[in-house]
């Protein structure tokens, strides 16, 4: 295993359990993608990780112990995660990248089916022993392995997909709600498992007969919870495939809903102009700010959604808004919500602060692992 020396700044961060080292902080970087032992300028051991000098985040830490990176190491990580997460649901985020100290790897487990996403060149060094470890620990009926195009330019690796079994029709149950998932077509790793707890929280504010609007509905995660509570739900998504999947999930549960393929911004404006009213509006967009450069535009988008939602929600109704981008903070969400309230002469009562469910491990030393934020408000207009 190659040895690298890092700057005093990087060493200080590593000692605080930060898991990244930037390329500019490495004094003798190897040019190949490989495992490395990391030392400070006084030749004191700091950590073991993998390096890819082509990436801005050049080193990602695997362990703060001087240990072998082998199949037994991977099994230890998998078992540590699974022992805590196994009772959360039939479908769980088994490995949450840095959160579970396997950076660059995301694994979702849907009963005996697995969605495995690699996001870094270094994480691919672990691919073979990871698959061996998974097969030894779990019964695997099928899997999808992906390295997506959005990572290929950053990491210098060609995108690829590997699959086994019938991964286009996977079934699981969450809170007595049945879901059918297509790993090939679903967003993210196939399904928004991170919103599990928030679906429960939001549905607590639904009463039978309420009108609920589920914007950016994807395959119907929130909408199903609302319909099960007796709400009349309108689900809106720009993806025809997502809406078709939502319809199938509603049929699977003998529930009814209104399904709309549309741009959510435009559809919300149409509802505003028609003076339609809803008791509950749920706003769960995809990531608007994948980088800091996109933050200003993302905040404008969030404010537009919030302003028009406040115009459409009934007096005394509820609005929930979420961001799955690390670059949008909880304070940012609160700020745009307050500005929207001022613009619409509304008063917002903050009822819930939400984040990803506990299988999406939030490592205290890595705020990047705590990416999902949500706020739920009661709205007064007088």
Short mmCIF file of C-alpha atoms in Angstrom, two decimals, residues 82-358:
data_model
loop_
_atom_site.label_atom_id
_atom_site.label_comp_id
_atom_site.label_asym_id
_atom_site.label_seq_id
_atom_site.Cartn_x
_atom_site.Cartn_y
_atom_site.Cartn_z
CA UNK A 82 -27.15 -4.10 8.98
CA UNK A 83 -27.35 -4.96 12.68
CA UNK A 84 -28.82 -1.51 13.35
CA UNK A 85 -30.85 -1.01 10.18
CA UNK A 86 -32.41 -4.42 9.57
CA UNK A 87 -35.57 -3.75 11.59
CA UNK A 88 -36.27 -0.30 10.12
CA UNK A 89 -38.16 -1.58 7.08
CA UNK A 90 -38.21 -4.25 4.36
CA UNK A 91 -36.39 -1.73 2.16
CA UNK A 92 -33.37 0.04 3.66
CA UNK A 93 -30.29 2.07 2.78
CA UNK A 94 -27.81 -0.61 3.83
CA UNK A 95 -24.69 1.44 3.08
CA UNK A 96 -24.75 5.23 2.97
CA UNK A 97 -21.31 6.04 1.59
CA UNK A 98 -19.23 8.11 4.05
CA UNK A 99 -21.92 7.70 6.71
CA UNK A 100 -21.09 3.99 6.96
CA UNK A 101 -17.37 4.43 6.25
CA UNK A 102 -17.55 2.98 2.74
CA UNK A 103 -17.18 6.24 0.81
CA UNK A 104 -18.42 6.34 -2.76
CA UNK A 105 -20.76 3.36 -2.27
CA UNK A 106 -24.53 3.42 -1.83
CA UNK A 107 -26.42 0.16 -1.31
CA UNK A 108 -30.19 -0.10 -0.99
CA UNK A 109 -31.64 -3.45 0.05
CA UNK A 110 -35.18 -4.28 -1.06
CA UNK A 111 -35.78 -7.59 0.72
CA UNK A 112 -33.43 -9.84 -1.30
CA UNK A 113 -32.77 -7.36 -4.12
CA UNK A 114 -29.92 -4.87 -4.05
CA UNK A 115 -29.31 -1.54 -5.77
CA UNK A 116 -25.57 -0.79 -5.67
CA UNK A 117 -24.21 2.56 -6.84
CA UNK A 118 -20.51 3.35 -7.12
CA UNK A 119 -19.68 7.05 -7.41
CA UNK A 120 -15.86 7.16 -7.34
CA UNK A 121 -13.00 5.43 -9.11
CA UNK A 122 -11.54 4.45 -5.76
CA UNK A 123 -14.74 2.78 -4.61
CA UNK A 124 -14.48 0.47 -7.62
CA UNK A 125 -11.32 -0.97 -6.06
CA UNK A 126 -13.70 -2.53 -3.53
CA UNK A 127 -16.22 -3.87 -6.05
CA UNK A 128 -15.05 -7.47 -6.23
CA UNK A 129 -14.65 -8.03 -2.48
CA UNK A 130 -17.87 -6.11 -1.80
CA UNK A 131 -19.89 -8.43 -4.03
CA UNK A 132 -18.24 -11.48 -2.48
CA UNK A 133 -19.07 -10.19 1.00
CA UNK A 134 -22.69 -9.44 0.08
CA UNK A 135 -23.16 -12.91 -1.41
CA UNK A 136 -21.74 -14.54 1.73
CA UNK A 137 -23.88 -12.49 4.11
CA UNK A 138 -27.21 -12.24 2.28
CA UNK A 139 -29.52 -14.22 0.06
CA UNK A 140 -29.43 -12.30 -3.22
CA UNK A 141 -32.20 -12.82 -5.78
CA UNK A 142 -31.12 -9.93 -7.97
CA UNK A 143 -29.09 -6.74 -8.14
CA UNK A 144 -28.35 -3.64 -10.17
CA UNK A 145 -24.80 -2.26 -10.09
CA UNK A 146 -24.28 1.23 -11.53
CA UNK A 147 -21.57 3.77 -12.17
CA UNK A 148 -23.45 6.72 -13.65
CA UNK A 149 -22.34 9.11 -16.37
CA UNK A 150 -22.53 12.11 -14.02
CA UNK A 151 -19.54 10.69 -12.11
CA UNK A 152 -17.50 9.56 -15.11
CA UNK A 153 -16.00 12.94 -16.04
CA UNK A 154 -15.07 13.72 -12.43
CA UNK A 155 -13.51 10.32 -11.80
CA UNK A 156 -12.19 9.42 -15.25
CA UNK A 157 -14.15 6.14 -15.40
CA UNK A 158 -16.58 5.03 -18.11
CA UNK A 159 -20.17 4.56 -16.89
CA UNK A 160 -21.54 1.02 -16.70
CA UNK A 161 -24.48 -1.07 -15.56
CA UNK A 162 -24.51 -4.70 -14.40
CA UNK A 163 -27.67 -6.55 -13.46
CA UNK A 164 -28.92 -9.91 -12.28
CA UNK A 165 -32.46 -11.22 -11.83
CA UNK A 166 -35.81 -9.52 -12.36
CA UNK A 167 -35.00 -6.07 -11.02
CA UNK A 168 -37.87 -4.39 -12.88
CA UNK A 169 -40.59 -5.78 -10.59
CA UNK A 170 -39.56 -5.66 -6.95
CA UNK A 171 -42.17 -5.56 -4.20
CA UNK A 172 -41.90 -4.43 -0.60
CA UNK A 173 -44.16 -3.18 2.19
CA UNK A 174 -43.69 -0.02 4.25
CA UNK A 175 -46.19 0.80 7.01
CA UNK A 176 -48.75 -1.57 5.46
CA UNK A 177 -48.40 0.19 2.10
CA UNK A 178 -47.33 -1.99 -0.82
CA UNK A 179 -44.77 -0.71 -3.32
CA UNK A 180 -43.63 -1.95 -6.69
CA UNK A 181 -40.18 -0.70 -7.70
CA UNK A 182 -38.29 -0.81 -10.99
CA UNK A 183 -34.59 -0.43 -10.20
CA UNK A 184 -33.75 0.34 -13.83
CA UNK A 185 -36.15 3.26 -14.12
CA UNK A 186 -36.52 4.57 -10.57
CA UNK A 187 -34.83 7.81 -9.53
CA UNK A 188 -31.77 7.75 -7.27
CA UNK A 189 -31.24 4.10 -6.28
CA UNK A 190 -34.77 3.07 -7.28
CA UNK A 191 -36.92 4.64 -4.57
CA UNK A 192 -36.78 7.55 -2.11
CA UNK A 193 -36.10 5.53 1.03
CA UNK A 194 -34.71 8.63 2.74
CA UNK A 195 -38.22 10.14 3.04
CA UNK A 196 -39.70 7.16 4.91
CA UNK A 197 -40.00 8.88 8.30
CA UNK A 198 -41.13 12.14 6.70
CA UNK A 199 -43.96 10.33 4.91
CA UNK A 200 -45.21 9.21 8.32
CA UNK A 201 -44.79 12.66 9.85
CA UNK A 202 -46.51 14.51 7.01
CA UNK A 203 -49.44 12.08 6.89
CA UNK A 204 -50.16 12.80 10.57
CA UNK A 205 -51.54 16.16 9.43
CA UNK A 206 -53.94 14.62 6.91
CA UNK A 207 -57.64 14.16 7.71
CA UNK A 208 -60.19 12.10 5.81
CA UNK A 209 -61.66 14.15 2.97
CA UNK A 210 -58.72 16.59 2.75
CA UNK A 211 -57.45 17.67 -0.66
CA UNK A 212 -53.72 16.96 -0.86
CA UNK A 213 -51.32 18.07 -3.59
CA UNK A 214 -48.16 15.99 -4.01
CA UNK A 215 -45.71 17.96 -6.17
CA UNK A 216 -42.72 16.12 -7.66
CA UNK A 217 -44.55 12.96 -6.62
CA UNK A 218 -42.17 10.49 -8.28
CA UNK A 219 -43.71 7.00 -7.80
CA UNK A 220 -46.20 8.16 -5.18
CA UNK A 221 -44.39 7.77 -1.86
CA UNK A 222 -46.08 10.66 -0.05
CA UNK A 223 -49.31 10.45 -2.03
CA UNK A 224 -49.92 6.85 -0.98
CA UNK A 225 -49.66 7.78 2.70
CA UNK A 226 -52.07 10.69 2.17
CA UNK A 227 -54.57 8.53 0.27
CA UNK A 228 -54.41 5.84 2.94
CA UNK A 229 -55.45 8.51 5.46
CA UNK A 230 -58.50 9.24 3.30
CA UNK A 231 -57.32 12.30 1.40
CA UNK A 232 -58.20 13.12 -2.20
CA UNK A 233 -54.70 13.27 -3.67
CA UNK A 234 -53.41 14.94 -6.83
CA UNK A 235 -49.95 13.69 -7.81
CA UNK A 236 -47.87 15.79 -10.21
CA UNK A 237 -44.56 14.89 -11.84
CA UNK A 238 -42.91 15.81 -15.13
CA UNK A 239 -41.87 12.19 -15.67
CA UNK A 240 -44.51 10.07 -17.39
CA UNK A 241 -42.70 6.94 -16.20
CA UNK A 242 -42.86 8.11 -12.57
CA UNK A 243 -46.58 8.83 -12.84
CA UNK A 244 -47.23 5.44 -14.42
CA UNK A 245 -45.36 3.81 -11.54
CA UNK A 246 -47.42 5.85 -9.06
CA UNK A 247 -50.63 4.62 -10.71
CA UNK A 248 -49.47 1.01 -10.33
CA UNK A 249 -48.66 1.58 -6.67
CA UNK A 250 -52.10 3.09 -6.05
CA UNK A 251 -53.75 0.13 -7.81
CA UNK A 252 -51.64 -2.26 -5.72
CA UNK A 253 -53.15 -0.70 -2.58
CA UNK A 254 -56.71 -0.28 -3.91
CA UNK A 255 -56.40 3.48 -3.54
CA UNK A 256 -57.55 6.29 -5.81
CA UNK A 257 -55.75 9.43 -6.92
CA UNK A 258 -55.54 12.03 -9.66
CA UNK A 259 -52.36 11.68 -11.72
CA UNK A 260 -50.90 14.57 -13.70
CA UNK A 261 -47.87 14.61 -15.99
CA UNK A 262 -46.78 18.25 -15.92
CA UNK A 263 -44.10 20.73 -14.99
CA UNK A 264 -44.81 21.32 -11.30
CA UNK A 265 -43.98 25.04 -11.48
CA UNK A 266 -46.43 25.57 -14.35
CA UNK A 267 -49.13 23.36 -12.86
CA UNK A 268 -48.97 25.20 -9.54
CA UNK A 269 -49.41 28.52 -11.34
CA UNK A 270 -52.45 27.10 -13.15
CA UNK A 271 -53.98 26.06 -9.83
CA UNK A 272 -53.27 29.55 -8.47
CA UNK A 273 -54.93 31.22 -11.46
CA UNK A 274 -57.97 28.92 -11.17
CA UNK A 275 -58.15 29.75 -7.43
CA UNK A 276 -58.00 26.07 -6.52
CA UNK A 277 -57.47 25.26 -2.84
CA UNK A 278 -55.80 22.37 -1.04
CA UNK A 279 -55.59 21.40 2.61
CA UNK A 280 -52.04 20.03 2.32
CA UNK A 281 -49.29 20.72 -0.23
CA UNK A 282 -46.15 18.60 -0.33
CA UNK A 283 -43.12 19.94 -2.25
CA UNK A 284 -40.34 17.37 -2.74
CA UNK A 285 -38.26 18.41 -5.77
CA UNK A 286 -35.13 16.71 -7.07
CA UNK A 287 -31.81 18.35 -6.25
CA UNK A 288 -31.85 21.92 -7.58
CA UNK A 289 -28.30 22.72 -6.42
CA UNK A 290 -25.80 19.97 -7.14
CA UNK A 291 -23.01 22.53 -6.78
CA UNK A 292 -22.53 25.87 -5.02
CA UNK A 293 -22.74 27.62 -8.40
CA UNK A 294 -26.35 26.47 -8.75
CA UNK A 295 -27.46 27.65 -5.31
CA UNK A 296 -28.83 31.08 -6.26
CA UNK A 297 -31.01 29.64 -9.02
CA UNK A 298 -32.17 26.87 -6.71
CA UNK A 299 -33.28 29.35 -4.06
CA UNK A 300 -35.28 31.27 -6.67
CA UNK A 301 -36.96 28.02 -7.67
CA UNK A 302 -37.80 27.14 -4.08
CA UNK A 303 -39.24 30.59 -3.45
CA UNK A 304 -41.40 30.40 -6.58
CA UNK A 305 -42.79 27.06 -5.42
CA UNK A 306 -43.37 28.33 -1.90
CA UNK A 307 -45.07 31.58 -2.95
CA UNK A 308 -47.54 29.83 -5.21
CA UNK A 309 -48.15 27.03 -2.71
CA UNK A 310 -49.07 29.63 -0.08
CA UNK A 311 -51.55 31.09 -2.56
CA UNK A 312 -53.11 27.69 -3.23
CA UNK A 313 -53.18 26.22 0.28
CA UNK A 314 -56.29 26.88 2.37
CA UNK A 315 -56.22 29.19 5.37
CA UNK A 316 -55.28 26.86 8.23
CA UNK A 317 -53.80 24.30 5.85
CA UNK A 318 -50.31 22.82 5.71
CA UNK A 319 -47.28 23.08 3.44
CA UNK A 320 -44.24 20.78 3.60
CA UNK A 321 -41.09 21.58 1.64
CA UNK A 322 -37.88 19.55 1.30
CA UNK A 323 -34.41 19.91 -0.18
CA UNK A 324 -32.19 16.92 -0.93
CA UNK A 325 -29.19 19.11 -1.78
CA UNK A 326 -26.37 19.56 0.72
CA UNK A 327 -25.80 23.04 -0.76
CA UNK A 328 -29.23 24.20 0.46
CA UNK A 329 -29.18 24.50 4.25
CA UNK A 330 -32.08 24.36 6.67
CA UNK A 331 -31.57 28.09 7.25
CA UNK A 332 -31.89 28.64 3.50
CA UNK A 333 -35.23 26.80 3.48
CA UNK A 334 -36.47 28.81 6.45
CA UNK A 335 -35.32 32.06 4.84
CA UNK A 336 -37.09 31.50 1.51
CA UNK A 337 -40.21 30.29 3.35
CA UNK A 338 -40.29 33.48 5.42
CA UNK A 339 -39.80 35.65 2.32
CA UNK A 340 -42.63 33.79 0.58
CA UNK A 341 -44.84 34.31 3.63
CA UNK A 342 -44.10 38.04 3.62
CA UNK A 343 -44.82 38.30 -0.11
CA UNK A 344 -48.17 36.52 0.29
CA UNK A 345 -49.11 38.12 3.62
CA UNK A 346 -49.22 34.70 5.25
CA UNK A 347 -48.07 33.55 8.68
CA UNK A 348 -46.16 30.31 8.94
CA UNK A 349 -46.08 28.22 12.10
CA UNK A 350 -43.16 25.80 12.05
CA UNK A 351 -44.42 22.40 13.17
CA UNK A 352 -41.78 19.94 12.02
CA UNK A 353 -38.09 19.93 11.12
CA UNK A 354 -37.31 16.83 9.08
CA UNK A 355 -34.29 14.91 7.82
CA UNK A 356 -33.49 11.56 6.23
CA UNK A 357 -34.51 8.43 8.12
CA UNK A 358 -31.92 6.71 10.29
#
